[in-house]
PDB file of C-alpha atoms and ligand atoms in Angstrom:
ATOM      1  CA  VAL F   1     115.159  95.655  94.919  1.00 95.00           C
ATOM      2  CA  GLN F   2     113.403  97.753  92.329  1.00 93.00           C
ATOM      3  CA  GLY F   3     114.675  95.854  89.326  1.00 89.00           C
ATOM      4  CA  PHE F   4     117.743  94.227  87.970  1.00 88.00           C
ATOM      5  CA  GLU F   5     119.562  93.601  84.764  1.00 92.00           C
ATOM      6  CA  THR F   6     122.247  91.093  83.898  1.00 93.00           C
ATOM      7  CA  ARG F   7     125.339  92.007  81.887  1.00 94.00           C
ATOM      8  CA  GLY F   8     128.240  89.645  81.246  1.00 92.00           C
ATOM      9  CA  GLY F   9     126.994  87.179  83.860  1.00 91.00           C
ATOM     10  CA  VAL F  10     126.842  89.837  86.572  1.00 96.00           C
ATOM     11  CA  HIS F  11     123.521  90.967  88.079  1.00 97.00           C
ATOM     12  CA  TYR F  12     123.050  94.659  88.820  1.00 97.00           C
ATOM     13  CA  LEU F  13     120.347  95.078  91.461  1.00 96.00           C
ATOM     14  CA  GLN F  14     118.762  98.490  91.633  1.00 96.00           C
ATOM     15  CA  THR F  15     117.874  99.572  95.182  1.00 97.00           C
ATOM     16  CA  PRO F  16     116.833 102.976  96.579  1.00 97.00           C
ATOM     17  CA  GLY F  17     120.345 103.324  98.066  1.00 97.00           C
ATOM     18  CA  GLY F  18     122.374 102.279  95.066  1.00 97.00           C
ATOM     19  CA  VAL F  19     123.230  99.395  92.765  1.00 97.00           C
ATOM     20  CA  VAL F  20     124.324  96.031  94.194  1.00 97.00           C
ATOM     21  CA  LYS F  21     126.485  93.786  92.013  1.00 97.00           C
ATOM     22  CA  ALA F  22     125.896  90.041  92.473  1.00 97.00           C
ATOM     23  CA  ARG F  23     127.054  86.803  90.931  1.00 96.00           C
ATOM     24  CA  ALA F  24     123.795  85.056  91.909  1.00 97.00           C
ATOM     25  CA  VAL F  25     120.332  86.199  92.978  1.00 97.00           C
ATOM     26  CA  GLY F  26     118.014  84.236  95.284  1.00 97.00           C
ATOM     27  CA  ILE F  27     114.431  85.469  95.237  1.00 97.00           C
ATOM     28  CA  ALA F  28     112.454  84.847  98.441  1.00 97.00           C
ATOM     29  CA  THR F  29     109.922  87.664  98.329  1.00 97.00           C
ATOM     30  CA  GLY F  30     106.840  85.609  99.256  1.00 97.00           C
ATOM     31  CA  GLY F  31     103.430  87.140  98.598  1.00 95.00           C
ATOM     32  CA  TYR F  32     105.140  90.520  98.133  1.00 96.00           C
ATOM     33  CA  THR F  33     106.771  89.481  94.837  1.00 95.00           C
ATOM     34  CA  SER F  34     106.052  92.189  92.304  1.00 93.00           C
ATOM     35  CA  GLN F  35     104.920  91.292  88.814  1.00 91.00           C
ATOM     36  CA  SER F  36     107.903  93.109  87.321  1.00 91.00           C
ATOM     37  CA  LEU F  37     110.684  91.712  89.546  1.00 93.00           C
ATOM     38  CA  HIS F  38     111.697  88.965  87.099  1.00 93.00           C
ATOM     39  CA  ARG F  39     110.165  87.687  83.862  1.00 92.00           C
ATOM     40  CA  GLU F  40     110.131  84.104  85.207  1.00 94.00           C
ATOM     41  CA  LEU F  41     107.777  85.106  87.997  1.00 94.00           C
ATOM     42  CA  LYS F  42     105.196  87.162  86.139  1.00 93.00           C
ATOM     43  CA  ASN F  43     101.702  85.700  86.742  1.00 90.00           C
ATOM     44  CA  ARG F  44     103.061  82.560  88.409  1.00 93.00           C
ATOM     45  CA  LEU F  45     101.912  83.453  91.916  1.00 93.00           C
ATOM     46  CA  LEU F  46      98.572  84.629  93.204  1.00 89.00           C
ATOM     47  CA  PRO F  47      99.070  86.796  96.292  1.00 91.00           C
ATOM     48  CA  ILE F  48      96.196  86.185  98.719  1.00 91.00           C
ATOM     49  CA  LEU F  49      95.474  88.181 101.861  1.00 93.00           C
ATOM     50  CA  SER F  50      95.441  86.270 105.130  1.00 93.00           C
ATOM     51  CA  ASN F  51      94.187  87.472 108.514  1.00 94.00           C
ATOM     52  CA  SER F  52      95.071  86.355 112.052  1.00 96.00           C
ATOM     53  CA  ILE F  53      93.846  87.206 115.555  1.00 97.00           C
ATOM     54  CA  VAL F  54      94.992  86.186 119.037  1.00 98.00           C
ATOM     55  CA  THR F  55      92.761  86.400 122.133  1.00 98.00           C
ATOM     56  CA  ARG F  56      93.826  87.378 125.612  1.00 98.00           C
ATOM     57  CA  LYS F  57      94.944  84.481 127.831  1.00 98.00           C
ATOM     58  CA  LEU F  58      91.981  82.189 128.400  1.00 98.00           C
ATOM     59  CA  THR F  59      91.070  80.781 131.791  1.00 98.00           C
ATOM     60  CA  ASP F  60      90.894  77.024 132.391  1.00 97.00           C
ATOM     61  CA  ASP F  61      87.085  77.319 132.534  1.00 97.00           C
ATOM     62  CA  GLU F  62      86.965  79.085 129.158  1.00 98.00           C
ATOM     63  CA  ILE F  63      89.211  76.477 127.600  1.00 98.00           C
ATOM     64  CA  GLU F  64      86.961  73.755 129.014  1.00 97.00           C
ATOM     65  CA  ALA F  65      83.833  75.555 127.730  1.00 97.00           C
ATOM     66  CA  CYS F  66      85.384  75.695 124.234  1.00 97.00           C
ATOM     67  CA  GLY F  67      86.077  71.964 124.318  1.00 95.00           C
ATOM     68  CA  LEU F  68      89.727  72.591 123.443  1.00 95.00           C
ATOM     69  CA  ARG F  69      91.502  69.414 124.493  1.00 94.00           C
ATOM     70  CA  THR F  70      94.621  69.747 122.374  1.00 95.00           C
ATOM     71  CA  ARG F  71      97.372  72.203 121.580  1.00 95.00           C
ATOM     72  CA  GLN F  72      97.865  70.689 118.168  1.00 95.00           C
ATOM     73  CA  VAL F  73      97.136  72.868 115.141  1.00 93.00           C
ATOM     74  CA  ILE F  74      93.545  72.465 113.927  1.00 93.00           C
ATOM     75  CA  THR F  75      91.838  73.313 110.642  1.00 92.00           C
ATOM     76  CA  ASP F  76      88.199  73.044 109.643  1.00 90.00           C
ATOM     77  CA  THR F  77      87.056  71.442 106.383  1.00 90.00           C
ATOM     78  CA  ARG F  78      85.690  74.548 104.662  1.00 84.00           C
ATOM     79  CA  ILE F  79      87.127  75.559 101.309  1.00 82.00           C
ATOM     80  CA  LEU F  80      87.744  78.978 102.892  1.00 82.00           C
ATOM     81  CA  ARG F  81      89.374  77.367 105.892  1.00 87.00           C
ATOM     82  CA  HIS F  82      89.962  78.574 109.405  1.00 93.00           C
ATOM     83  CA  TYR F  83      93.112  77.377 111.119  1.00 93.00           C
ATOM     84  CA  TYR F  84      93.651  77.719 114.822  1.00 96.00           C
ATOM     85  CA  ARG F  85      95.389  76.499 117.904  1.00 96.00           C
ATOM     86  CA  LEU F  86      95.725  77.072 121.613  1.00 98.00           C
ATOM     87  CA  LEU F  87      99.062  78.809 122.166  1.00 98.00           C
ATOM     88  CA  PRO F  88     101.413  77.778 125.026  1.00 97.00           C
ATOM     89  CA  ASP F  89     100.217  80.740 127.145  1.00 97.00           C
ATOM     90  CA  ASN F  90      96.532  79.753 126.703  1.00 98.00           C
ATOM     91  CA  ARG F  91      95.621  82.334 124.082  1.00 98.00           C
ATOM     92  CA  LEU F  92      93.633  81.160 121.063  1.00 98.00           C
ATOM     93  CA  GLN F  93      95.068  82.080 117.673  1.00 97.00           C
ATOM     94  CA  ILE F  94      92.778  81.801 114.672  1.00 97.00           C
ATOM     95  CA  GLY F  95      93.287  82.781 111.055  1.00 95.00           C
ATOM     96  CA  SER F  96      91.471  82.769 107.757  1.00 92.00           C
ATOM     97  CA  ARG F  97      91.273  84.611 104.460  1.00 86.00           C
ATOM     98  CA  SER F  98      90.961  88.379 104.423  1.00 86.00           C
ATOM     99  CA  ALA F  99      90.045  91.012 101.825  1.00 87.00           C
ATOM    100  CA  ILE F 100      90.660  90.677  98.097  1.00 86.00           C
ATOM    101  CA  THR F 101      92.752  93.833  97.663  1.00 87.00           C
ATOM    102  CA  GLY F 102      95.441  95.417  99.813  1.00 87.00           C
ATOM    103  CA  ARG F 103      93.499  98.683  99.795  1.00 90.00           C
ATOM    104  CA  ASP F 104      90.565  96.978 101.567  1.00 90.00           C
ATOM    105  CA  ALA F 105      92.638  94.850 103.967  1.00 90.00           C
ATOM    106  CA  PRO F 106      92.928  97.380 106.840  1.00 91.00           C
ATOM    107  CA  GLN F 107      89.137  97.728 107.040  1.00 92.00           C
ATOM    108  CA  GLN F 108      87.708  96.806 110.430  1.00 93.00           C
ATOM    109  CA  LYS F 109      85.072  94.552 108.852  1.00 92.00           C
ATOM    110  CA  TYR F 110      87.638  91.889 107.955  1.00 93.00           C
ATOM    111  CA  LYS F 111      88.811  91.655 111.548  1.00 95.00           C
ATOM    112  CA  ASP F 112      85.164  91.656 112.686  1.00 95.00           C
ATOM    113  CA  MET F 113      84.402  88.860 110.241  1.00 94.00           C
ATOM    114  CA  LEU F 114      87.137  86.702 111.734  1.00 96.00           C
ATOM    115  CA  VAL F 115      86.098  87.534 115.312  1.00 97.00           C
ATOM    116  CA  GLY F 116      82.484  86.653 114.378  1.00 96.00           C
ATOM    117  CA  ASN F 117      83.592  83.334 112.930  1.00 94.00           C
ATOM    118  CA  MET F 118      85.550  82.604 116.105  1.00 97.00           C
ATOM    119  CA  HIS F 119      82.371  83.250 118.121  1.00 97.00           C
ATOM    120  CA  ARG F 120      80.434  80.831 115.905  1.00 94.00           C
ATOM    121  CA  LYS F 121      83.001  78.132 116.604  1.00 95.00           C
ATOM    122  CA  PHE F 122      83.456  78.967 120.266  1.00 97.00           C
ATOM    123  CA  PRO F 123      80.349  80.743 121.658  1.00 97.00           C
ATOM    124  CA  ALA F 124      82.053  80.773 125.077  1.00 97.00           C
ATOM    125  CA  LEU F 125      84.500  83.361 123.704  1.00 98.00           C
ATOM    126  CA  GLN F 126      81.864  86.064 123.023  1.00 97.00           C
ATOM    127  CA  GLY F 127      83.256  89.318 124.371  1.00 95.00           C
ATOM    128  CA  VAL F 128      86.777  88.008 125.008  1.00 98.00           C
ATOM    129  CA  ASP F 129      89.385  90.664 124.187  1.00 98.00           C
ATOM    130  CA  ILE F 130      91.503  90.310 121.074  1.00 98.00           C
ATOM    131  CA  ASP F 131      95.076  91.240 122.037  1.00 98.00           C
ATOM    132  CA  TYR F 132      96.724  90.887 118.624  1.00 98.00           C
ATOM    133  CA  SER F 133      95.623  90.980 115.023  1.00 96.00           C
ATOM    134  CA  TRP F 134      97.503  91.239 111.783  1.00 95.00           C
ATOM    135  CA  TRP F 135      97.158  90.573 108.085  1.00 95.00           C
ATOM    136  CA  GLY F 136      99.456  90.133 105.126  1.00 95.00           C
ATOM    137  CA  TRP F 137      99.993  88.543 101.751  1.00 94.00           C
ATOM    138  CA  VAL F 138     100.741  84.869 101.233  1.00 94.00           C
ATOM    139  CA  ASP F 139     102.196  83.491  98.006  1.00 94.00           C
ATOM    140  CA  VAL F 140      99.865  80.887  96.542  1.00 91.00           C
ATOM    141  CA  SER F 141     101.190  78.896  93.593  1.00 93.00           C
ATOM    142  CA  HIS F 142      98.802  77.611  90.949  1.00 90.00           C
ATOM    143  CA  ASP F 143      99.188  73.967  91.986  1.00 90.00           C
ATOM    144  CA  MET F 144      99.427  74.806  95.695  1.00 89.00           C
ATOM    145  CA  MET F 145     102.987  73.448  95.793  1.00 94.00           C
ATOM    146  CA  PRO F 146     106.094  75.503  96.624  1.00 96.00           C
ATOM    147  CA  ARG F 147     109.159  75.564  94.388  1.00 97.00           C
ATOM    148  CA  ILE F 148     112.881  75.962  95.052  1.00 97.00           C
ATOM    149  CA  HIS F 149     114.177  76.341  91.577  1.00 96.00           C
ATOM    150  CA  GLN F 150     116.595  77.780  89.051  1.00 96.00           C
ATOM    151  CA  PRO F 151     114.190  78.611  86.199  1.00 95.00           C
ATOM    152  CA  ASP F 152     116.842  79.135  83.521  1.00 94.00           C
ATOM    153  CA  ALA F 153     119.981  76.982  83.685  1.00 92.00           C
ATOM    154  CA  LYS F 154     121.929  79.702  81.802  1.00 92.00           C
ATOM    155  CA  GLU F 155     121.166  82.301  84.420  1.00 94.00           C
ATOM    156  CA  THR F 156     122.258  82.362  88.098  1.00 96.00           C
ATOM    157  CA  VAL F 157     118.815  83.406  89.359  1.00 96.00           C
ATOM    158  CA  TYR F 158     117.028  81.142  91.842  1.00 97.00           C
ATOM    159  CA  TYR F 159     113.802  81.341  93.786  1.00 98.00           C
ATOM    160  CA  ALA F 160     112.108  79.782  96.800  1.00 98.00           C
ATOM    161  CA  LEU F 161     108.421  80.679  96.645  1.00 98.00           C
ATOM    162  CA  GLY F 162     104.833  79.462  96.702  1.00 96.00           C
ATOM    163  CA  TYR F 163     104.211  78.317 100.280  1.00 94.00           C
ATOM    164  CA  GLY F 164     100.641  79.578 100.429  1.00 87.00           C
ATOM    165  CA  GLY F 165      99.741  80.092 104.066  1.00 84.00           C
ATOM    166  CA  ASN F 166     102.164  77.424 105.289  1.00 87.00           C
ATOM    167  CA  GLY F 167     105.573  78.997 105.043  1.00 92.00           C
ATOM    168  CA  VAL F 168     106.812  79.731 108.567  1.00 92.00           C
ATOM    169  CA  MET F 169     108.580  76.413 108.992  1.00 93.00           C
ATOM    170  CA  TYR F 170     108.888  75.560 105.330  1.00 94.00           C
ATOM    171  CA  SER F 171     110.569  78.785 104.199  1.00 96.00           C
ATOM    172  CA  ALA F 172     113.423  78.216 106.674  1.00 96.00           C
ATOM    173  CA  GLN F 173     114.049  74.776 105.203  1.00 95.00           C
ATOM    174  CA  ALA F 174     113.630  76.152 101.664  1.00 96.00           C
ATOM    175  CA  GLY F 175     116.145  78.923 102.421  1.00 97.00           C
ATOM    176  CA  ARG F 176     118.706  76.297 103.371  1.00 96.00           C
ATOM    177  CA  ARG F 177     118.077  74.419 100.107  1.00 96.00           C
ATOM    178  CA  LEU F 178     118.200  77.647  98.108  1.00 96.00           C
ATOM    179  CA  ALA F 179     121.603  78.482  99.611  1.00 96.00           C
ATOM    180  CA  GLN F 180     122.797  74.934  98.938  1.00 94.00           C
ATOM    181  CA  TRP F 181     121.760  75.261  95.296  1.00 94.00           C
ATOM    182  CA  ILE F 182     123.369  78.712  94.855  1.00 95.00           C
ATOM    183  CA  ALA F 183     126.568  77.235  96.351  1.00 95.00           C
ATOM    184  CA  GLY F 184     126.620  74.703  93.511  1.00 92.00           C
ATOM    185  CA  HIS F 185     124.906  71.639  94.991  1.00 90.00           C
ATOM    186  CA  GLY F 186     121.640  71.853  93.013  1.00 82.00           C
ATOM    187  CA  GLN F 187     122.239  68.520  91.308  1.00 80.00           C
ATOM    188  CA  GLU F 188     121.561  66.757  94.622  1.00 85.00           C
ATOM    189  CA  LEU F 189     118.030  68.116  94.698  1.00 90.00           C
ATOM    190  CA  ASP F 190     115.871  65.972  92.453  1.00 90.00           C
ATOM    191  CA  LEU F 191     112.315  66.170  93.804  1.00 92.00           C
ATOM    192  CA  PRO F 192     109.652  67.836  91.588  1.00 92.00           C
ATOM    193  CA  ILE F 193     109.563  70.926  93.820  1.00 94.00           C
ATOM    194  CA  PHE F 194     113.229  71.476  92.851  1.00 94.00           C
ATOM    195  CA  THR F 195     113.095  70.409  89.221  1.00 93.00           C
ATOM    196  CA  SER F 196     110.004  72.219  87.952  1.00 95.00           C
ATOM    197  CA  LYS F 197     109.042  75.867  87.636  1.00 96.00           C
ATOM    198  CA  LEU F 198     106.174  77.491  89.443  1.00 95.00           C
ATOM    199  CA  PRO F 199     103.422  76.566  86.974  1.00 93.00           C
ATOM    200  CA  TYR F 200     100.875  78.682  85.221  1.00 88.00           C
ATOM    201  CA  PRO F 201      97.349  77.464  86.056  1.00 75.00           C
ATOM    202  CA  ASN F 202      96.751  75.850  82.639  1.00 69.00           C
ATOM    203  CA  VAL F 203      96.931  76.918  78.997  1.00 56.00           C
ATOM    204  CA  ARG F 204      93.590  78.706  79.005  1.00 56.00           C
ATOM    205  CA  GLU F 205      94.260  80.452  82.274  1.00 58.00           C
ATOM    206  CA  MET F 206      97.810  81.221  81.156  1.00 55.00           C
ATOM    207  CA  VAL F 207      96.420  83.157  78.204  1.00 53.00           C
ATOM    208  CA  GLU F 208      93.895  84.782  80.481  1.00 54.00           C
ATOM    209  CA  SER F 209      96.423  85.573  83.168  1.00 54.00           C
ATOM    210  CA  GLN F 210      98.688  87.268  80.608  1.00 55.00           C
ATOM    211  CA  ALA F 211      95.945  89.171  78.870  1.00 53.00           C
ATOM    212  CA  PHE F 212      93.472  89.632  81.678  1.00 54.00           C
ATOM    213  CA  ALA F 213      95.689  89.872  84.754  1.00 62.00           C
ATOM    214  CA  PRO F 214      93.977  93.088  85.885  1.00 61.00           C
ATOM    215  CA  PHE F 215      90.694  91.144  86.071  1.00 67.00           C
ATOM    216  CA  ARG F 216      91.994  88.300  88.247  1.00 73.00           C
ATOM    217  CA  ARG F 217      90.619  89.963  91.359  1.00 76.00           C
ATOM    218  CA  PHE F 218      87.108  89.944  89.882  1.00 75.00           C
ATOM    219  CA  GLY F 219      87.442  86.190  89.432  1.00 78.00           C
ATOM    220  CA  GLN F 220      88.707  85.816  92.983  1.00 78.00           C
ATOM    221  CA  ARG F 221      85.795  87.870  94.315  1.00 80.00           C
ATOM    222  CA  PHE F 222      83.362  85.597  92.479  1.00 76.00           C
ATOM    223  CA  LEU F 223      85.133  82.456  93.710  1.00 80.00           C
ATOM    224  CA  TYR F 224      85.088  83.658  97.320  1.00 82.00           C
ATOM    225  CA  ARG F 225      81.301  84.188  97.049  1.00 80.00           C
ATOM    226  CA  TRP F 226      80.851  80.736  95.539  1.00 81.00           C
ATOM    227  CA  TYR F 227      83.054  79.062  98.166  1.00 82.00           C
ATOM    228  CA  HIS F 228      81.180  80.908 100.915  1.00 81.00           C
ATOM    229  CA  LEU F 229      77.918  79.589  99.489  1.00 81.00           C
ATOM    230  CA  LYS F 230      79.299  76.035  99.387  1.00 83.00           C
ATOM    231  CA  ASP F 231      80.759  76.297 102.892  1.00 83.00           C
ATOM    232  CA  GLU F 232      77.826  77.897 104.634  1.00 81.00           C
ATOM    233  CA  VAL F 233      74.629  77.337 102.644  1.00 80.00           C
ATOM    234  CA  LEU F 234      74.671  74.409 100.197  1.00 78.00           C
TER     235      LEU F 234
HETATM  236  C1  FAD R 301      98.151  86.720 108.612  1.00 81.13           C
HETATM  237  C2  FAD R 301      99.094  85.602 108.227  1.00 81.13           C
HETATM  238  C3  FAD R 301      99.086  84.432 108.957  1.00 81.13           C
HETATM  239  C4  FAD R 301      99.938  83.396 108.627  1.00 81.13           C
HETATM  240  N1  FAD R 301      99.921  82.266 109.402  1.00 81.13           N
HETATM  241  C5  FAD R 301     100.771  81.272 109.121  1.00 81.13           C
HETATM  242  C6  FAD R 301     100.822  80.127 109.946  1.00 81.13           C
HETATM  243  O1  FAD R 301     100.095  80.024 110.950  1.00 81.13           O
HETATM  244  N2  FAD R 301     101.697  79.130 109.629  1.00 81.13           N
HETATM  245  C7  FAD R 301     102.518  79.220 108.546  1.00 81.13           C
HETATM  246  O2  FAD R 301     103.298  78.293 108.292  1.00 81.13           O
HETATM  247  N3  FAD R 301     102.503  80.303 107.726  1.00 81.13           N
HETATM  248  C8  FAD R 301     101.652  81.327 107.995  1.00 81.13           C
HETATM  249  N4  FAD R 301     101.631  82.420 107.184  1.00 81.13           N
HETATM  250  C9  FAD R 301     102.461  82.429 105.973  1.00 81.13           C
HETATM  251  C10 FAD R 301     103.904  82.751 106.283  1.00 81.13           C
HETATM  252  O3  FAD R 301     103.953  83.979 107.002  1.00 81.13           O
HETATM  253  C11 FAD R 301     104.684  82.858 104.959  1.00 81.13           C
HETATM  254  O4  FAD R 301     104.469  81.674 104.189  1.00 81.13           O
HETATM  255  C12 FAD R 301     106.153  83.016 105.221  1.00 81.13           C
HETATM  256  O5  FAD R 301     106.373  84.177 105.989  1.00 81.13           O
HETATM  257  C13 FAD R 301     106.917  83.120 103.910  1.00 81.13           C
HETATM  258  O6  FAD R 301     108.251  83.397 104.233  1.00 81.13           O
HETATM  259  P1  FAD R 301     109.196  84.049 103.162  1.00 81.13           P
HETATM  260  O7  FAD R 301     110.493  84.291 103.840  1.00 81.13           O
HETATM  261  O8  FAD R 301     109.190  83.243 101.901  1.00 81.13           O
HETATM  262  O9  FAD R 301     108.484  85.429 102.758  1.00 81.13           O
HETATM  263  P2  FAD R 301     108.045  86.651 103.673  1.00 81.13           P
HETATM  264  O10 FAD R 301     108.137  86.349 105.125  1.00 81.13           O
HETATM  265  O11 FAD R 301     106.736  87.144 103.106  1.00 81.13           O
HETATM  266  O12 FAD R 301     109.190  87.703 103.353  1.00 81.13           O
HETATM  267  C14 FAD R 301     109.348  88.242 102.050  1.00 81.13           C
HETATM  268  C15 FAD R 301     110.219  89.466 102.210  1.00 81.13           C
HETATM  269  O13 FAD R 301     110.617  89.921 100.939  1.00 81.13           O
HETATM  270  C16 FAD R 301     110.604  91.332 100.971  1.00 81.13           C
HETATM  271  N5  FAD R 301     110.532  91.820  99.595  1.00 81.13           N
HETATM  272  C17 FAD R 301     109.488  91.718  98.733  1.00 81.13           C
HETATM  273  N6  FAD R 301     109.830  92.248  97.553  1.00 81.13           N
HETATM  274  C18 FAD R 301     111.105  92.698  97.671  1.00 81.13           C
HETATM  275  C19 FAD R 301     111.998  93.361  96.786  1.00 81.13           C
HETATM  276  N7  FAD R 301     111.673  93.647  95.534  1.00 81.13           N
HETATM  277  N8  FAD R 301     113.225  93.695  97.250  1.00 81.13           N
HETATM  278  C20 FAD R 301     113.597  93.401  98.524  1.00 81.13           C
HETATM  279  N9  FAD R 301     112.788  92.765  99.411  1.00 81.13           N
HETATM  280  C21 FAD R 301     111.571  92.430  98.972  1.00 81.13           C
HETATM  281  C22 FAD R 301     109.397  91.681 101.804  1.00 81.13           C
HETATM  282  O14 FAD R 301     109.489  92.987 102.293  1.00 81.13           O
HETATM  283  C23 FAD R 301     109.483  90.627 102.892  1.00 81.13           C
HETATM  284  O15 FAD R 301     110.276  91.082 103.974  1.00 81.13           O
HETATM  285  C24 FAD R 301     100.796  83.506 107.506  1.00 81.13           C
HETATM  286  C25 FAD R 301     100.810  84.681 106.761  1.00 81.13           C
HETATM  287  C26 FAD R 301      99.966  85.718 107.117  1.00 81.13           C
HETATM  288  C27 FAD R 301     100.000  86.980 106.283  1.00 81.13           C
END
C-alpha cells in the first residue's frame, strides 16, 4: 500500500496494481511501517535492526561443553541484549541488535560481530559452522509496549504494532484482537494496550522527533556506543 485517502467513509488504498476500496483498514506493517503511511503513525515507532544466526546441529559433547542444560529461551542482562536458545534439532540460535541503517545491515561485519559474541559466550563453539543468518526491522514503541488500537474513533482505521523484538507469538494474538475490533467488538477490549495510542517518547522528544527526525539515527548511534560502554567496560 503506497498511500490511502478516505472519502465518504470509504478508504481508497493505492497499490502498484490498482486501487483497493475498503470499509476498514487494519495496519500490521511492523518495523516496515513507513513514515507516510498514516498520520497517526508518523514518528510513533522506532524501527530497529535485529540480527539472528543459527549454528549447524551441535553434538552432545558440544552442548555439554557449552553448559546448555535447558531448551528454554535465555537472555543476558546487557542493555544491548543477546537472546538465544537450543532449538529442538540441537542447533543454537542467537540474536542481538544489528546495524543502525538498512544500508549498512547486509555488511558482513554485523554477522561477524554476532558470531564473535557467540564465541565469547560459548568458547566451545569456535569454528562451528553457521547454517542460517538473517536480519530485519523490528517495531519498537517508545514505551516498549505494543498497541492494538483505533486511534481516531471517527475513522475505521486500526493498527496492531509495537512488539519490539517479541512479536512472533504476540502478533498472532494481536491479529485476532485486531480482527475482533474491526468486526465491531472493540468495546470488550479495555486494557491500556487497547485503549491508548502508540505514544510519542515525551514532549521534548516529540518536538525533536517531529523537527529532527532525520537526526534520530545519530542519537541511536551515540546510545549504542554508550550502552556498549556500560555493558562491556564500566
Ligand atoms: C532478526 C530478527 C529476529 C527476531 N527474533 C524474534 C524472536 O526470536 N522472537 C520473537 O517473538 N520475535 C522476533 N522477531 C520479531 C518478529 O519477527 C516481529 O515482531 C514480528 O514478525 C512482527 O509481526 P508483524 O506481523 O506485526 O509484522 P511483520 O512480520 O514485520 O510483517 C509486516 C508486513 O507488512 C508488510 N508491509 C509493510 N509496509 C507495507 C505497506 N505499506 N503495504 C503493504 N504491506 C506492507 C511487510 O512487507 C511485511 O510483510 C525478530 C525479528 C527479526 C528481524
